Amino acid sequence: MSLQHFKVLTFDVVGTLIDFEGGMLAYLREAVPDSKISDEDFLTAYRAARSDGNTGWYPDDLERCWHVIAPGLGLPDSAELARGLRDSVARWPAFPDSVQALQRLRKHFKLVTMTNAQSWALQHFSRTLGEPFDLLLSCDDALCEKPDPQYFAYARGRFEGQWGYRTADNLHVAQSQYHDIGVSKRLGITTCWIERRHDKSGPGGTIASQHTVPDYHFHTLAELADAVDAGR
């Protein structure tokens, strides 16, 4: 099936379009410049904090995460530092290919966010990405977080109500096997895995999960845009 068959692309944002790992690590180096903590150790501690069963809405939960992470890594712990990690989302960068690739993709499709981030953070991310989206959906709208199937049902209801598109018209684009690829495949939604960490070992800041083979697989968003433009 040609990629141009689809009408609406739903996107995971954090990790697929926005480099949250790079953003958090930049904050760490800025906030605690003498820290000798490795990138991998910080991301491993962050991943554990985000999957410990005590999580709150994201990215407000980053404040709690700092307080969980700091003692174990020997980092200074204060309300100011914890709040700083949360507020750093406003400066998290897009992946180098995200902005241009989204502009290319919007020529062919309606673009919809399906992010576990709260609305306040999504506004920052959308501006960073050049405001490419036709519909902004956050966890505040869905009242749940992926991998909850209810988020996918909510998104379907929104784009079907707005444009009349059905599940068969939807390609879900994401990097997280845990939050997106596995559940969307189980729900019968066509999936496109953007494997951002293809050249890195381990899951980084993303919760690890069983591997699900996607319908489409690219290393970057630019590769997806290339395939669409080529009529694949």
Coordinates of C-alpha atoms in Angstrom, one line a residue:
M1 CA 0.0 0.0 0.0
S2 CA 1.3 3.4 -0.9
L3 CA 1.9 5.8 2.0
Q4 CA 0.0 8.4 0.1
H5 CA -3.1 6.2 0.7
F6 CA -3.3 7.6 4.2
K7 CA -5.1 10.9 5.0
V8 CA -4.2 11.6 8.6
L9 CA -0.9 11.1 10.5
T10 CA -1.1 10.9 14.2
F11 CA 2.2 11.7 16.0
D12 CA 3.8 10.9 19.2
V13 CA 5.7 14.1 20.0
V14 CA 8.2 13.6 22.8
G15 CA 10.9 11.3 21.5
T16 CA 9.7 11.2 18.0
L17 CA 9.7 14.9 17.0
I18 CA 11.2 16.5 20.2
D19 CA 14.6 15.3 21.5
F20 CA 13.6 15.0 25.2
E21 CA 16.7 13.1 26.1
G22 CA 19.0 15.8 24.7
G23 CA 16.8 18.5 26.4
M24 CA 17.1 16.8 29.8
L25 CA 20.8 16.2 29.5
A26 CA 21.4 19.8 28.5
Y27 CA 19.5 20.9 31.6
L28 CA 21.6 18.6 33.8
R29 CA 24.9 20.0 32.4
E30 CA 23.6 23.5 32.8
A31 CA 22.1 23.1 36.3
V32 CA 25.0 21.0 37.7
P33 CA 28.0 21.8 35.6
D34 CA 30.4 19.9 37.8
S35 CA 28.4 16.6 37.6
K36 CA 30.3 13.6 36.4
I37 CA 27.1 11.5 35.9
S38 CA 27.1 9.9 32.4
D39 CA 24.3 10.4 30.0
E40 CA 23.4 6.8 30.2
D41 CA 23.3 6.7 34.0
F42 CA 21.0 9.7 34.1
L43 CA 18.7 8.4 31.5
T44 CA 18.5 5.0 33.2
A45 CA 17.6 6.6 36.5
Y46 CA 15.0 8.8 34.8
R47 CA 13.5 5.7 33.0
A48 CA 13.2 4.0 36.4
A49 CA 11.6 7.0 38.0
R50 CA 9.1 7.3 35.2
S51 CA 8.0 3.7 35.5
D52 CA 8.0 3.3 39.3
G53 CA 4.2 3.4 39.6
N54 CA 4.1 6.8 41.3
T55 CA 4.0 9.0 38.2
G56 CA 1.9 12.0 37.6
W57 CA 0.9 14.0 34.6
Y58 CA 3.8 14.8 32.3
P59 CA 5.9 16.9 32.2
D60 CA 4.8 18.2 35.7
D61 CA 6.0 14.8 36.9
L62 CA 9.6 15.8 36.1
E63 CA 9.7 17.7 39.4
R64 CA 9.0 14.4 41.2
C65 CA 11.5 12.6 39.0
W66 CA 14.4 15.0 40.0
H67 CA 13.7 14.3 43.7
V68 CA 13.7 10.6 43.0
I69 CA 16.8 10.6 40.8
A70 CA 19.1 13.1 42.6
P71 CA 19.9 11.2 45.8
G72 CA 20.8 8.0 44.0
L73 CA 23.1 9.8 41.6
G74 CA 24.7 12.1 44.2
L75 CA 23.1 15.2 42.6
P76 CA 22.1 18.2 44.6
D77 CA 18.4 18.2 45.4
S78 CA 16.2 21.2 45.8
A79 CA 12.7 22.5 44.8
E80 CA 14.4 25.0 42.4
L81 CA 16.4 22.3 40.6
A82 CA 13.4 20.0 40.3
R83 CA 11.2 22.8 39.0
G84 CA 14.0 23.7 36.6
L85 CA 13.9 20.3 35.0
R86 CA 10.2 20.6 34.5
D87 CA 10.5 24.1 33.0
S88 CA 13.3 23.1 30.7
V89 CA 10.8 21.5 28.4
A90 CA 10.3 25.0 26.8
R91 CA 13.8 24.7 25.5
W92 CA 13.9 21.1 24.4
P93 CA 15.0 20.9 20.8
A94 CA 13.4 19.4 17.8
F95 CA 15.3 16.6 16.2
P96 CA 17.3 18.1 13.3
D97 CA 15.0 16.7 10.6
S98 CA 11.6 17.3 12.4
V99 CA 10.7 20.8 11.2
Q100 CA 11.4 20.3 7.5
A101 CA 10.0 16.8 7.4
L102 CA 6.7 18.0 9.0
Q103 CA 6.4 20.8 6.5
R104 CA 6.8 18.2 3.7
L105 CA 4.3 15.8 5.2
R106 CA 1.7 18.4 5.7
K107 CA 1.4 18.8 1.9
H108 CA 0.0 15.3 1.8
F109 CA -1.8 14.7 5.1
K110 CA -3.6 16.2 8.1
L111 CA -1.2 16.2 11.0
V112 CA -2.5 15.4 14.5
T113 CA -0.5 15.2 17.8
M114 CA -1.1 12.4 20.2
T115 CA 1.2 13.3 23.1
N116 CA 1.3 12.2 26.7
A117 CA 2.5 15.8 27.4
Q118 CA 0.1 18.3 29.0
S119 CA -1.3 21.1 27.0
W120 CA 1.0 23.8 28.3
A121 CA 4.1 21.8 27.2
L122 CA 2.5 20.9 23.9
Q123 CA 2.2 24.6 23.1
H124 CA 5.9 24.9 23.5
F125 CA 6.6 21.9 21.4
S126 CA 4.3 23.0 18.6
R127 CA 6.1 26.4 18.4
T128 CA 9.5 24.7 18.4
L129 CA 8.3 22.5 15.5
G130 CA 7.0 25.5 13.5
E131 CA 3.2 25.1 14.2
P132 CA 2.7 22.4 11.6
F133 CA -0.3 20.6 13.1
D134 CA -4.0 20.6 12.1
L135 CA -5.1 19.3 15.5
L136 CA -3.4 19.4 18.8
L137 CA -4.3 16.6 21.2
S138 CA -2.7 16.2 24.6
C139 CA -3.2 14.0 27.7
D140 CA -5.3 16.8 29.1
D141 CA -7.7 16.4 26.2
A142 CA -7.8 12.6 26.3
L143 CA -7.8 12.4 30.1
C144 CA -5.4 9.4 29.9
E145 CA -1.9 8.5 28.6
K146 CA -0.7 6.1 26.1
P147 CA -0.5 3.1 26.0
D148 CA -4.1 3.3 27.2
P149 CA -6.3 2.3 24.2
Q150 CA -8.8 5.0 25.2
Y151 CA -6.3 7.6 23.9
F152 CA -6.4 6.1 20.5
A153 CA -10.2 5.9 20.6
Y154 CA -10.4 9.5 21.6
A155 CA -8.1 10.6 18.8
R156 CA -10.1 8.6 16.3
G157 CA -13.3 10.3 17.4
R158 CA -11.7 13.7 17.1
F159 CA -10.3 13.3 13.5
E160 CA -13.3 11.4 12.3
G161 CA -15.6 14.1 13.7
Q162 CA -13.5 16.9 12.1
W163 CA -12.7 15.4 8.7
G164 CA -14.6 12.1 8.4
Y165 CA -11.5 10.0 8.4
R166 CA -11.6 6.4 9.7
T167 CA -9.0 4.1 11.2
A168 CA -8.0 2.8 7.7
D169 CA -7.1 6.4 6.8
N170 CA -4.7 6.8 9.8
L171 CA -1.0 6.1 10.0
H172 CA 0.3 6.4 13.6
V173 CA 3.9 7.7 13.7
A174 CA 6.0 7.1 16.8
Q175 CA 9.3 6.1 18.3
S176 CA 8.2 4.4 21.5
Q177 CA 7.5 0.7 21.3
Y178 CA 6.0 0.8 24.8
H179 CA 3.7 3.8 24.5
D180 CA 2.7 3.6 20.8
I181 CA 3.8 0.8 18.4
G182 CA 2.6 -2.2 20.4
V183 CA -0.8 -0.9 21.4
S184 CA -1.6 0.7 18.0
K185 CA -0.8 -2.6 16.2
R186 CA -3.1 -4.5 18.6
L187 CA -5.8 -2.0 17.9
G188 CA -5.5 -2.5 14.1
I189 CA -4.0 0.9 13.4
T190 CA -1.3 1.0 10.8
T191 CA 2.0 1.9 12.5
C192 CA 5.2 3.7 11.4
W193 CA 8.2 3.3 13.8
I194 CA 10.7 6.1 13.8
E195 CA 13.6 4.4 15.5
R196 CA 15.4 7.4 16.8
R197 CA 17.8 5.4 18.9
H198 CA 18.9 3.1 16.0
D199 CA 22.5 4.0 16.5
K200 CA 22.5 3.9 20.3
S201 CA 22.4 1.0 22.7
G202 CA 19.6 0.5 25.2
P203 CA 16.3 2.2 25.5
G204 CA 17.6 5.5 26.8
G205 CA 14.8 7.5 28.5
T206 CA 12.0 5.4 27.0
I207 CA 10.4 2.6 29.0
A208 CA 11.5 -0.7 27.5
S209 CA 9.0 -3.2 26.2
Q210 CA 8.6 -6.2 24.0
H211 CA 9.4 -5.5 20.3
T212 CA 6.5 -5.2 17.9
V213 CA 7.2 -5.3 14.2
P214 CA 5.7 -2.1 12.7
D215 CA 4.0 -1.8 9.3
Y216 CA 6.6 0.8 8.3
H217 CA 10.1 1.4 9.8
F218 CA 12.4 4.4 9.4
H219 CA 15.3 5.8 11.4
T220 CA 14.3 9.4 10.9
L221 CA 11.2 11.4 10.0
A222 CA 13.0 12.7 6.9
E223 CA 13.1 9.1 5.6
L224 CA 9.4 8.8 6.0
A225 CA 8.9 12.1 4.1
D226 CA 11.3 10.9 1.4
A227 CA 9.2 7.7 1.0
V228 CA 6.0 9.7 0.8
D229 CA 7.4 12.0 -1.8
A230 CA 8.7 9.0 -3.8
G231 CA 5.2 7.5 -3.9
R232 CA 6.2 4.5 -1.9

